[in-house]
Amino acid sequence: MALSLRELLGRPLLLEGEAGVGKTEVAKALAAVHGRRLVRLQCYEGLDAAAAIYEWNYQRQLLAIRAHEGRGADPDAVERQIFSEAYLLERPLLQAIRAEEPVVLLIDEVDRADEEFEAYLLELLADFQVTIPELGTIAARSVPSVVLTSNGTRELSDALRRRCLYHWIDHPDEAREARILLARQPALGPSLARQVARFVALIRKEDLRKLPGVAESLDWAAALLGLGIAELGAEPERVHATLVCLLKTREDRGAVAPEVTARLLGKVA
C-alpha cells in the first residue's frame, strides 16, 4: 500500500526498520518493476553538498584560468565561463533531478548523515529542485521516485518526516521469509527453506545485541547449501559452526552456545 500511495501522490517514501530487513531492496525492486535506473546516495557522517548534490571541477577550472592568463581576457567573462555547467560535477541528487527519464532515487541510511545535511534535502523533497549559488535554481526535468531508508540510529527531523510518506518494515514472519529464501535460493527446496526460516525466527527471540536480518538469513542459507546440509536437526555441530553467518557480535556468539543451538533445533520441525 505504501508504494501504491507513493506512486499516487508522488511523495517521497521513508522506510524505517532494523538493519537487514530489506529496506534497500524495496528501492531496487521498485526500479526493476518500472524499468528505471537506480540512483543511490549512501549517507554517512560528514556527508555534505559536494558529495551529495554537486561540486565544481576545480582542476579543469584552474587549467582554464591558466589558459586565459596573459591573453588579457575579461576576468568577469572568465568567471562566468568556469562557473558554467561545463565545469559542474553532478552528484547523485543532481543526477536524479536532471535525468531525462524518471529514475528511482535511493537516499540510503539517511540517519547516518548529520542533521545539517537534512537541510539540503528539504528543498529537493518538497519541490524537486536544488539551488546552486553560481547557477541559480535547477528544477527537475523528470520527477524521481524517492525512497529514503533509516535504521533509527538517530531521530530524524519533523521537517523531513512531514515531506515523506512513512512505512515501518519489520522482520518477516516465517512463511514470508521462507518464500524470500526460496526466491533467492531455489536450490534450498521448500523443506529446508522452512527450517531456516523457523530457526531464524526462534533465534530472533533470544536476548541478542543484533538480531539477524533477511540478509543474514540469505547468507546462512547459501552456506548451508554450500556445505551440503539438507536437514538442520541431523547435523547440530556443523549447523552451530555456520552461525557465524547469523551472529555478528562477540556477545551474541557467546550467548548462543552449542546447547542453545541444540535447544532451538529441537523446535524446528
PDB file of C-alpha atoms in Angstrom:
ATOM      1  CA  MET A   1       0.000   0.000   0.000  1.00  0.00           C
ATOM      2  CA  ALA A   2       2.811   2.419   0.870  1.00  0.00           C
ATOM      3  CA  LEU A   3       4.345   2.034  -2.593  1.00  0.00           C
ATOM      4  CA  SER A   4       0.964   2.459  -4.269  1.00  0.00           C
ATOM      5  CA  LEU A   5       0.315   5.676  -2.347  1.00  0.00           C
ATOM      6  CA  ARG A   6       3.798   6.885  -3.189  1.00  0.00           C
ATOM      7  CA  GLU A   7       3.010   6.459  -6.879  1.00  0.00           C
ATOM      8  CA  LEU A   8      -0.415   8.068  -6.470  1.00  0.00           C
ATOM      9  CA  LEU A   9       0.758  11.124  -4.532  1.00  0.00           C
ATOM     10  CA  GLY A  10       4.261  11.470  -5.936  1.00  0.00           C
ATOM     11  CA  ARG A  11       5.666  11.854  -2.443  1.00  0.00           C
ATOM     12  CA  PRO A  12       8.982  10.506  -1.140  1.00  0.00           C
ATOM     13  CA  LEU A  13       8.713   7.314   0.904  1.00  0.00           C
ATOM     14  CA  LEU A  14      10.627   6.957   4.167  1.00  0.00           C
ATOM     15  CA  LEU A  15      11.294   3.352   5.171  1.00  0.00           C
ATOM     16  CA  GLU A  16      12.449   2.575   8.705  1.00  0.00           C
ATOM     17  CA  GLY A  17      13.347  -0.722  10.298  1.00  0.00           C
ATOM     18  CA  GLU A  18      16.165  -2.784  11.715  1.00  0.00           C
ATOM     19  CA  ALA A  19      19.271  -3.273   9.608  1.00  0.00           C
ATOM     20  CA  GLY A  20      18.953  -6.147   7.156  1.00  0.00           C
ATOM     21  CA  VAL A  21      15.162  -6.282   6.820  1.00  0.00           C
ATOM     22  CA  GLY A  22      15.244  -5.339   3.121  1.00  0.00           C
ATOM     23  CA  LYS A  23      14.688  -1.576   3.022  1.00  0.00           C
ATOM     24  CA  THR A  24      17.275  -1.031   0.305  1.00  0.00           C
ATOM     25  CA  GLU A  25      15.855  -3.937  -1.674  1.00  0.00           C
ATOM     26  CA  VAL A  26      12.499  -2.122  -1.876  1.00  0.00           C
ATOM     27  CA  ALA A  27      14.102   0.652  -3.925  1.00  0.00           C
ATOM     28  CA  LYS A  28      15.917  -1.849  -6.117  1.00  0.00           C
ATOM     29  CA  ALA A  29      12.696  -3.762  -6.709  1.00  0.00           C
ATOM     30  CA  LEU A  30      10.826  -0.530  -7.490  1.00  0.00           C
ATOM     31  CA  ALA A  31      13.433   0.362 -10.108  1.00  0.00           C
ATOM     32  CA  ALA A  32      13.275  -3.133 -11.621  1.00  0.00           C
ATOM     33  CA  VAL A  33       9.472  -3.234 -11.766  1.00  0.00           C
ATOM     34  CA  HIS A  34       9.239   0.133 -13.529  1.00  0.00           C
ATOM     35  CA  GLY A  35      12.342  -0.351 -15.666  1.00  0.00           C
ATOM     36  CA  ARG A  36      14.009   2.732 -14.214  1.00  0.00           C
ATOM     37  CA  ARG A  37      17.609   3.498 -13.411  1.00  0.00           C
ATOM     38  CA  LEU A  38      18.502   3.394  -9.726  1.00  0.00           C
ATOM     39  CA  VAL A  39      20.488   6.365  -8.422  1.00  0.00           C
ATOM     40  CA  ARG A  40      21.826   5.683  -4.941  1.00  0.00           C
ATOM     41  CA  LEU A  41      23.160   8.115  -2.367  1.00  0.00           C
ATOM     42  CA  GLN A  42      24.815   6.272   0.524  1.00  0.00           C
ATOM     43  CA  CYS A  43      24.716   8.542   3.552  1.00  0.00           C
ATOM     44  CA  TYR A  44      27.447   8.769   6.158  1.00  0.00           C
ATOM     45  CA  GLU A  45      28.618  11.109   8.903  1.00  0.00           C
ATOM     46  CA  GLY A  46      30.042  14.304   7.425  1.00  0.00           C
ATOM     47  CA  LEU A  47      28.189  13.990   4.104  1.00  0.00           C
ATOM     48  CA  ASP A  48      27.843  17.428   2.508  1.00  0.00           C
ATOM     49  CA  ALA A  49      26.528  19.069  -0.651  1.00  0.00           C
ATOM     50  CA  ALA A  50      29.779  18.492  -2.532  1.00  0.00           C
ATOM     51  CA  ALA A  51      29.375  14.729  -2.226  1.00  0.00           C
ATOM     52  CA  ALA A  52      25.579  14.578  -2.453  1.00  0.00           C
ATOM     53  CA  ILE A  53      24.472  17.323  -4.856  1.00  0.00           C
ATOM     54  CA  TYR A  54      27.306  18.876  -6.849  1.00  0.00           C
ATOM     55  CA  GLU A  55      30.804  20.231  -6.838  1.00  0.00           C
ATOM     56  CA  TRP A  56      32.940  22.153  -9.261  1.00  0.00           C
ATOM     57  CA  ASN A  57      35.700  20.536 -11.284  1.00  0.00           C
ATOM     58  CA  TYR A  58      38.454  22.574  -9.671  1.00  0.00           C
ATOM     59  CA  GLN A  59      41.249  21.049 -11.746  1.00  0.00           C
ATOM     60  CA  ARG A  60      39.581  21.991 -15.017  1.00  0.00           C
ATOM     61  CA  GLN A  61      38.725  25.421 -13.656  1.00  0.00           C
ATOM     62  CA  LEU A  62      42.361  26.005 -12.700  1.00  0.00           C
ATOM     63  CA  LEU A  63      43.555  24.895 -16.116  1.00  0.00           C
ATOM     64  CA  ALA A  64      41.061  27.237 -17.771  1.00  0.00           C
ATOM     65  CA  ILE A  65      42.216  30.172 -15.637  1.00  0.00           C
ATOM     66  CA  ARG A  66      45.851  29.487 -16.517  1.00  0.00           C
ATOM     67  CA  ALA A  67      44.970  29.181 -20.198  1.00  0.00           C
ATOM     68  CA  HIS A  68      43.407  32.642 -20.115  1.00  0.00           C
ATOM     69  CA  GLU A  69      46.329  34.199 -18.260  1.00  0.00           C
ATOM     70  CA  GLY A  70      48.319  36.525 -20.450  1.00  0.00           C
ATOM     71  CA  ARG A  71      45.564  36.811 -23.023  1.00  0.00           C
ATOM     72  CA  GLY A  72      44.072  39.881 -21.441  1.00  0.00           C
ATOM     73  CA  ALA A  73      40.748  38.113 -21.023  1.00  0.00           C
ATOM     74  CA  ASP A  74      37.974  39.879 -19.144  1.00  0.00           C
ATOM     75  CA  PRO A  75      38.040  38.469 -15.567  1.00  0.00           C
ATOM     76  CA  ASP A  76      34.230  38.553 -15.356  1.00  0.00           C
ATOM     77  CA  ALA A  77      33.951  36.590 -18.587  1.00  0.00           C
ATOM     78  CA  VAL A  78      36.443  34.017 -17.311  1.00  0.00           C
ATOM     79  CA  GLU A  79      34.490  33.685 -14.085  1.00  0.00           C
ATOM     80  CA  ARG A  80      31.230  33.158 -15.969  1.00  0.00           C
ATOM     81  CA  GLN A  81      32.883  30.501 -18.091  1.00  0.00           C
ATOM     82  CA  ILE A  82      34.463  28.468 -15.311  1.00  0.00           C
ATOM     83  CA  PHE A  83      31.253  28.531 -13.267  1.00  0.00           C
ATOM     84  CA  SER A  84      29.175  27.153 -16.112  1.00  0.00           C
ATOM     85  CA  GLU A  85      27.654  23.694 -16.487  1.00  0.00           C
ATOM     86  CA  ALA A  86      30.702  22.552 -18.454  1.00  0.00           C
ATOM     87  CA  TYR A  87      32.643  22.539 -15.184  1.00  0.00           C
ATOM     88  CA  LEU A  88      29.884  21.128 -12.987  1.00  0.00           C
ATOM     89  CA  LEU A  89      30.230  17.643 -11.499  1.00  0.00           C
ATOM     90  CA  GLU A  90      26.850  16.077 -10.818  1.00  0.00           C
ATOM     91  CA  ARG A  91      26.473  14.014  -7.662  1.00  0.00           C
ATOM     92  CA  PRO A  92      23.544  11.626  -7.023  1.00  0.00           C
ATOM     93  CA  LEU A  93      20.864  14.169  -6.023  1.00  0.00           C
ATOM     94  CA  LEU A  94      21.554  16.422  -9.002  1.00  0.00           C
ATOM     95  CA  GLN A  95      21.851  13.433 -11.323  1.00  0.00           C
ATOM     96  CA  ALA A  96      18.402  12.275 -10.257  1.00  0.00           C
ATOM     97  CA  ILE A  97      16.564  15.524 -10.961  1.00  0.00           C
ATOM     98  CA  ARG A  98      18.442  16.266 -14.201  1.00  0.00           C
ATOM     99  CA  ALA A  99      17.807  12.824 -15.680  1.00  0.00           C
ATOM    100  CA  GLU A 100      15.850  12.907 -18.934  1.00  0.00           C
ATOM    101  CA  GLU A 101      13.772   9.902 -17.863  1.00  0.00           C
ATOM    102  CA  PRO A 102      12.402   9.379 -14.322  1.00  0.00           C
ATOM    103  CA  VAL A 103      14.739   7.445 -12.034  1.00  0.00           C
ATOM    104  CA  VAL A 104      14.418   5.848  -8.622  1.00  0.00           C
ATOM    105  CA  LEU A 105      16.439   7.899  -6.158  1.00  0.00           C
ATOM    106  CA  LEU A 106      17.545   5.912  -3.104  1.00  0.00           C
ATOM    107  CA  ILE A 107      18.791   8.004  -0.179  1.00  0.00           C
ATOM    108  CA  ASP A 108      20.156   5.145   1.875  1.00  0.00           C
ATOM    109  CA  GLU A 109      20.621   5.262   5.667  1.00  0.00           C
ATOM    110  CA  VAL A 110      19.763   8.950   5.913  1.00  0.00           C
ATOM    111  CA  ASP A 111      20.023   8.709   9.697  1.00  0.00           C
ATOM    112  CA  ARG A 112      23.793   8.246   9.375  1.00  0.00           C
ATOM    113  CA  ALA A 113      24.190  11.736   7.909  1.00  0.00           C
ATOM    114  CA  ASP A 114      24.419  14.820  10.106  1.00  0.00           C
ATOM    115  CA  GLU A 115      21.325  16.838  10.946  1.00  0.00           C
ATOM    116  CA  GLU A 116      22.710  19.710   8.861  1.00  0.00           C
ATOM    117  CA  PHE A 117      22.540  17.531   5.773  1.00  0.00           C
ATOM    118  CA  GLU A 118      18.779  17.199   6.132  1.00  0.00           C
ATOM    119  CA  ALA A 119      18.502  20.915   5.308  1.00  0.00           C
ATOM    120  CA  TYR A 120      19.958  20.166   1.869  1.00  0.00           C
ATOM    121  CA  LEU A 121      17.288  17.541   1.351  1.00  0.00           C
ATOM    122  CA  LEU A 122      14.261  19.645   2.245  1.00  0.00           C
ATOM    123  CA  GLU A 123      14.221  21.707  -0.955  1.00  0.00           C
ATOM    124  CA  LEU A 124      14.678  18.598  -3.059  1.00  0.00           C
ATOM    125  CA  LEU A 125      11.975  16.596  -1.305  1.00  0.00           C
ATOM    126  CA  ALA A 126       9.459  19.441  -1.265  1.00  0.00           C
ATOM    127  CA  ASP A 127       9.915  20.957  -4.727  1.00  0.00           C
ATOM    128  CA  PHE A 128      12.235  18.568  -6.573  1.00  0.00           C
ATOM    129  CA  GLN A 129      14.748  21.281  -7.208  1.00  0.00           C
ATOM    130  CA  VAL A 130      18.164  22.332  -5.928  1.00  0.00           C
ATOM    131  CA  THR A 131      19.809  25.723  -5.746  1.00  0.00           C
ATOM    132  CA  ILE A 132      23.376  26.239  -6.899  1.00  0.00           C
ATOM    133  CA  PRO A 133      24.552  29.760  -5.973  1.00  0.00           C
ATOM    134  CA  GLU A 134      26.567  30.239  -9.176  1.00  0.00           C
ATOM    135  CA  LEU A 135      23.828  28.921 -11.483  1.00  0.00           C
ATOM    136  CA  GLY A 136      20.551  29.522  -9.635  1.00  0.00           C
ATOM    137  CA  THR A 137      17.698  27.088  -9.079  1.00  0.00           C
ATOM    138  CA  ILE A 138      17.671  23.898 -11.108  1.00  0.00           C
ATOM    139  CA  ALA A 139      14.242  22.265 -11.319  1.00  0.00           C
ATOM    140  CA  ALA A 140      13.710  18.597 -12.055  1.00  0.00           C
ATOM    141  CA  ARG A 141      13.495  17.602 -15.707  1.00  0.00           C
ATOM    142  CA  SER A 142      11.650  14.498 -14.553  1.00  0.00           C
ATOM    143  CA  VAL A 143      10.370  13.836 -11.047  1.00  0.00           C
ATOM    144  CA  PRO A 144      12.246  10.903  -9.472  1.00  0.00           C
ATOM    145  CA  SER A 145      10.679   8.239  -7.304  1.00  0.00           C
ATOM    146  CA  VAL A 146      12.380   8.935  -3.982  1.00  0.00           C
ATOM    147  CA  VAL A 147      12.930   6.269  -1.326  1.00  0.00           C
ATOM    148  CA  LEU A 148      14.722   7.109   1.925  1.00  0.00           C
ATOM    149  CA  THR A 149      15.835   4.462   4.398  1.00  0.00           C
ATOM    150  CA  SER A 150      16.707   4.771   8.075  1.00  0.00           C
ATOM    151  CA  ASN A 151      17.931   2.290  10.671  1.00  0.00           C
ATOM    152  CA  GLY A 152      16.849   4.582  13.505  1.00  0.00           C
ATOM    153  CA  THR A 153      20.354   5.366  14.783  1.00  0.00           C
ATOM    154  CA  ARG A 154      19.163   8.938  15.403  1.00  0.00           C
ATOM    155  CA  GLU A 155      15.818  10.721  15.311  1.00  0.00           C
ATOM    156  CA  LEU A 156      15.049  12.395  12.005  1.00  0.00           C
ATOM    157  CA  SER A 157      13.689  15.932  11.946  1.00  0.00           C
ATOM    158  CA  ASP A 158       9.964  16.661  11.821  1.00  0.00           C
ATOM    159  CA  ALA A 159      10.547  18.742   8.687  1.00  0.00           C
ATOM    160  CA  LEU A 160      11.963  15.744   6.865  1.00  0.00           C
ATOM    161  CA  ARG A 161       9.224  13.406   8.057  1.00  0.00           C
ATOM    162  CA  ARG A 162       6.464  15.810   7.008  1.00  0.00           C
ATOM    163  CA  ARG A 163       7.681  15.682   3.432  1.00  0.00           C
ATOM    164  CA  CYS A 164       7.528  11.894   3.258  1.00  0.00           C
ATOM    165  CA  LEU A 165       5.109   9.042   3.437  1.00  0.00           C
ATOM    166  CA  TYR A 166       6.169   6.595   6.129  1.00  0.00           C
ATOM    167  CA  HIS A 167       6.367   2.831   6.437  1.00  0.00           C
ATOM    168  CA  TRP A 168       7.994   0.618   9.070  1.00  0.00           C
ATOM    169  CA  ILE A 169       9.479  -2.650   7.821  1.00  0.00           C
ATOM    170  CA  ASP A 170       9.699  -5.395  10.425  1.00  0.00           C
ATOM    171  CA  HIS A 171      11.350  -8.772  10.184  1.00  0.00           C
ATOM    172  CA  PRO A 172       9.179 -11.022   8.010  1.00  0.00           C
ATOM    173  CA  ASP A 173       7.151 -13.818   9.515  1.00  0.00           C
ATOM    174  CA  GLU A 174       8.309 -17.379   8.955  1.00  0.00           C
ATOM    175  CA  ALA A 175       6.153 -18.075   5.903  1.00  0.00           C
ATOM    176  CA  ARG A 176       7.210 -14.887   4.150  1.00  0.00           C
ATOM    177  CA  GLU A 177      10.873 -15.382   4.960  1.00  0.00           C
ATOM    178  CA  ALA A 178      10.702 -18.922   3.590  1.00  0.00           C
ATOM    179  CA  ARG A 179       9.292 -17.536   0.331  1.00  0.00           C
ATOM    180  CA  ILE A 180      12.081 -14.958   0.173  1.00  0.00           C
ATOM    181  CA  LEU A 181      14.685 -17.643   0.743  1.00  0.00           C
ATOM    182  CA  LEU A 182      13.219 -19.844  -1.979  1.00  0.00           C
ATOM    183  CA  ALA A 183      13.034 -16.934  -4.412  1.00  0.00           C
ATOM    184  CA  ARG A 184      16.717 -16.115  -3.883  1.00  0.00           C
ATOM    185  CA  GLN A 185      17.975 -19.668  -3.294  1.00  0.00           C
ATOM    186  CA  PRO A 186      15.703 -22.064  -5.217  1.00  0.00           C
ATOM    187  CA  ALA A 187      18.082 -24.960  -4.552  1.00  0.00           C
ATOM    188  CA  LEU A 188      17.090 -24.885  -0.865  1.00  0.00           C
ATOM    189  CA  GLY A 189      13.810 -26.590  -1.546  1.00  0.00           C
ATOM    190  CA  PRO A 190      10.634 -25.924   0.472  1.00  0.00           C
ATOM    191  CA  SER A 191      11.564 -28.126   3.444  1.00  0.00           C
ATOM    192  CA  LEU A 192      14.981 -26.599   4.178  1.00  0.00           C
ATOM    193  CA  ALA A 193      13.677 -23.098   3.465  1.00  0.00           C
ATOM    194  CA  ARG A 194      11.008 -23.585   6.140  1.00  0.00           C
ATOM    195  CA  GLN A 195      13.577 -24.943   8.589  1.00  0.00           C
ATOM    196  CA  VAL A 196      15.897 -21.992   8.030  1.00  0.00           C
ATOM    197  CA  ALA A 197      13.049 -19.501   8.408  1.00  0.00           C
ATOM    198  CA  ARG A 198      11.846 -21.250  11.576  1.00  0.00           C
ATOM    199  CA  PHE A 199      15.300 -21.328  13.155  1.00  0.00           C
ATOM    200  CA  VAL A 200      15.949 -17.654  12.337  1.00  0.00           C
ATOM    201  CA  ALA A 201      12.580 -16.699  13.829  1.00  0.00           C
ATOM    202  CA  LEU A 202      13.483 -18.572  17.018  1.00  0.00           C
ATOM    203  CA  ILE A 203      16.948 -17.098  17.312  1.00  0.00           C
ATOM    204  CA  ARG A 204      15.485 -13.585  16.971  1.00  0.00           C
ATOM    205  CA  LYS A 205      13.593 -14.260  20.200  1.00  0.00           C
ATOM    206  CA  GLU A 206      16.856 -14.810  22.076  1.00  0.00           C
ATOM    207  CA  ASP A 207      18.439 -11.983  24.054  1.00  0.00           C
ATOM    208  CA  LEU A 208      20.775 -10.800  21.311  1.00  0.00           C
ATOM    209  CA  ARG A 209      22.514  -7.496  20.740  1.00  0.00           C
ATOM    210  CA  LYS A 210      21.940  -7.563  16.975  1.00  0.00           C
ATOM    211  CA  LEU A 211      19.111  -9.595  15.532  1.00  0.00           C
ATOM    212  CA  PRO A 212      19.879 -11.268  12.208  1.00  0.00           C
ATOM    213  CA  GLY A 213      18.061  -9.765   9.261  1.00  0.00           C
ATOM    214  CA  VAL A 214      16.972 -11.216   5.949  1.00  0.00           C
ATOM    215  CA  ALA A 215      20.417 -10.515   4.519  1.00  0.00           C
ATOM    216  CA  GLU A 216      21.945 -12.758   7.172  1.00  0.00           C
ATOM    217  CA  SER A 217      19.313 -15.447   6.546  1.00  0.00           C
ATOM    218  CA  LEU A 218      20.243 -15.483   2.864  1.00  0.00           C
ATOM    219  CA  ASP A 219      23.938 -15.778   3.675  1.00  0.00           C
ATOM    220  CA  TRP A 220      23.236 -18.638   6.070  1.00  0.00           C
ATOM    221  CA  ALA A 221      21.078 -20.446   3.541  1.00  0.00           C
ATOM    222  CA  ALA A 222      23.850 -20.151   0.947  1.00  0.00           C
ATOM    223  CA  ALA A 223      26.353 -21.519   3.471  1.00  0.00           C
ATOM    224  CA  LEU A 224      24.128 -24.498   4.292  1.00  0.00           C
ATOM    225  CA  LEU A 225      23.741 -25.275   0.612  1.00  0.00           C
ATOM    226  CA  GLY A 226      27.456 -24.995   0.016  1.00  0.00           C
ATOM    227  CA  LEU A 227      28.187 -27.404   2.884  1.00  0.00           C
ATOM    228  CA  GLY A 228      25.561 -29.879   1.723  1.00  0.00           C
ATOM    229  CA  ILE A 229      23.461 -29.618   4.893  1.00  0.00           C
ATOM    230  CA  ALA A 230      19.954 -30.674   3.918  1.00  0.00           C
ATOM    231  CA  GLU A 231      18.445 -31.226   7.379  1.00  0.00           C
ATOM    232  CA  LEU A 232      19.249 -28.860  10.243  1.00  0.00           C
ATOM    233  CA  GLY A 233      18.489 -31.282  13.042  1.00  0.00           C
ATOM    234  CA  ALA A 234      20.686 -34.019  11.582  1.00  0.00           C
ATOM    235  CA  GLU A 235      23.967 -32.109  11.975  1.00  0.00           C
ATOM    236  CA  PRO A 236      23.747 -29.828  15.020  1.00  0.00           C
ATOM    237  CA  GLU A 237      27.502 -29.362  15.419  1.00  0.00           C
ATOM    238  CA  ARG A 238      28.007 -28.272  11.816  1.00  0.00           C
ATOM    239  CA  VAL A 239      24.921 -26.093  11.972  1.00  0.00           C
ATOM    240  CA  HIS A 240      26.273 -24.392  15.090  1.00  0.00           C
ATOM    241  CA  ALA A 241      29.549 -23.680  13.298  1.00  0.00           C
ATOM    242  CA  THR A 242      27.681 -21.939  10.481  1.00  0.00           C
ATOM    243  CA  LEU A 243      26.018 -19.452  12.833  1.00  0.00           C
ATOM    244  CA  VAL A 244      28.859 -17.063  12.073  1.00  0.00           C
ATOM    245  CA  CYS A 245      26.560 -16.073   9.192  1.00  0.00           C
ATOM    246  CA  LEU A 246      23.780 -15.025  11.572  1.00  0.00           C
ATOM    247  CA  LEU A 247      25.526 -13.733  14.694  1.00  0.00           C
ATOM    248  CA  LYS A 248      27.654 -10.650  14.124  1.00  0.00           C
ATOM    249  CA  THR A 249      28.920  -9.663  17.580  1.00  0.00           C
ATOM    250  CA  ARG A 250      31.145 -11.344  20.148  1.00  0.00           C
ATOM    251  CA  GLU A 251      28.402 -11.090  22.753  1.00  0.00           C
ATOM    252  CA  ASP A 252      25.852 -12.804  20.537  1.00  0.00           C
ATOM    253  CA  ARG A 253      28.263 -15.580  19.622  1.00  0.00           C
ATOM    254  CA  GLY A 254      28.818 -16.197  23.319  1.00  0.00           C
ATOM    255  CA  ALA A 255      25.102 -16.095  24.095  1.00  0.00           C
ATOM    256  CA  VAL A 256      24.266 -18.805  21.550  1.00  0.00           C
ATOM    257  CA  ALA A 257      26.301 -21.702  22.880  1.00  0.00           C
ATOM    258  CA  PRO A 258      26.066 -25.204  21.332  1.00  0.00           C
ATOM    259  CA  GLU A 259      23.402 -26.199  23.844  1.00  0.00           C
ATOM    260  CA  VAL A 260      21.310 -23.185  22.833  1.00  0.00           C
ATOM    261  CA  THR A 261      21.624 -24.176  19.191  1.00  0.00           C
ATOM    262  CA  ALA A 262      20.558 -27.723  20.081  1.00  0.00           C
ATOM    263  CA  ARG A 263      17.563 -26.390  22.014  1.00  0.00           C
ATOM    264  CA  LEU A 264      16.449 -24.249  19.081  1.00  0.00           C
ATOM    265  CA  LEU A 265      16.992 -27.067  16.588  1.00  0.00           C
ATOM    266  CA  GLY A 266      14.702 -29.214  18.710  1.00  0.00           C
ATOM    267  CA  LYS A 267      11.890 -26.765  17.983  1.00  0.00           C
ATOM    268  CA  VAL A 268      12.499 -26.799  14.228  1.00  0.00           C
ATOM    269  CA  ALA A 269      10.103 -29.269  12.688  1.00  0.00           C
TER     270      ALA A 269
END
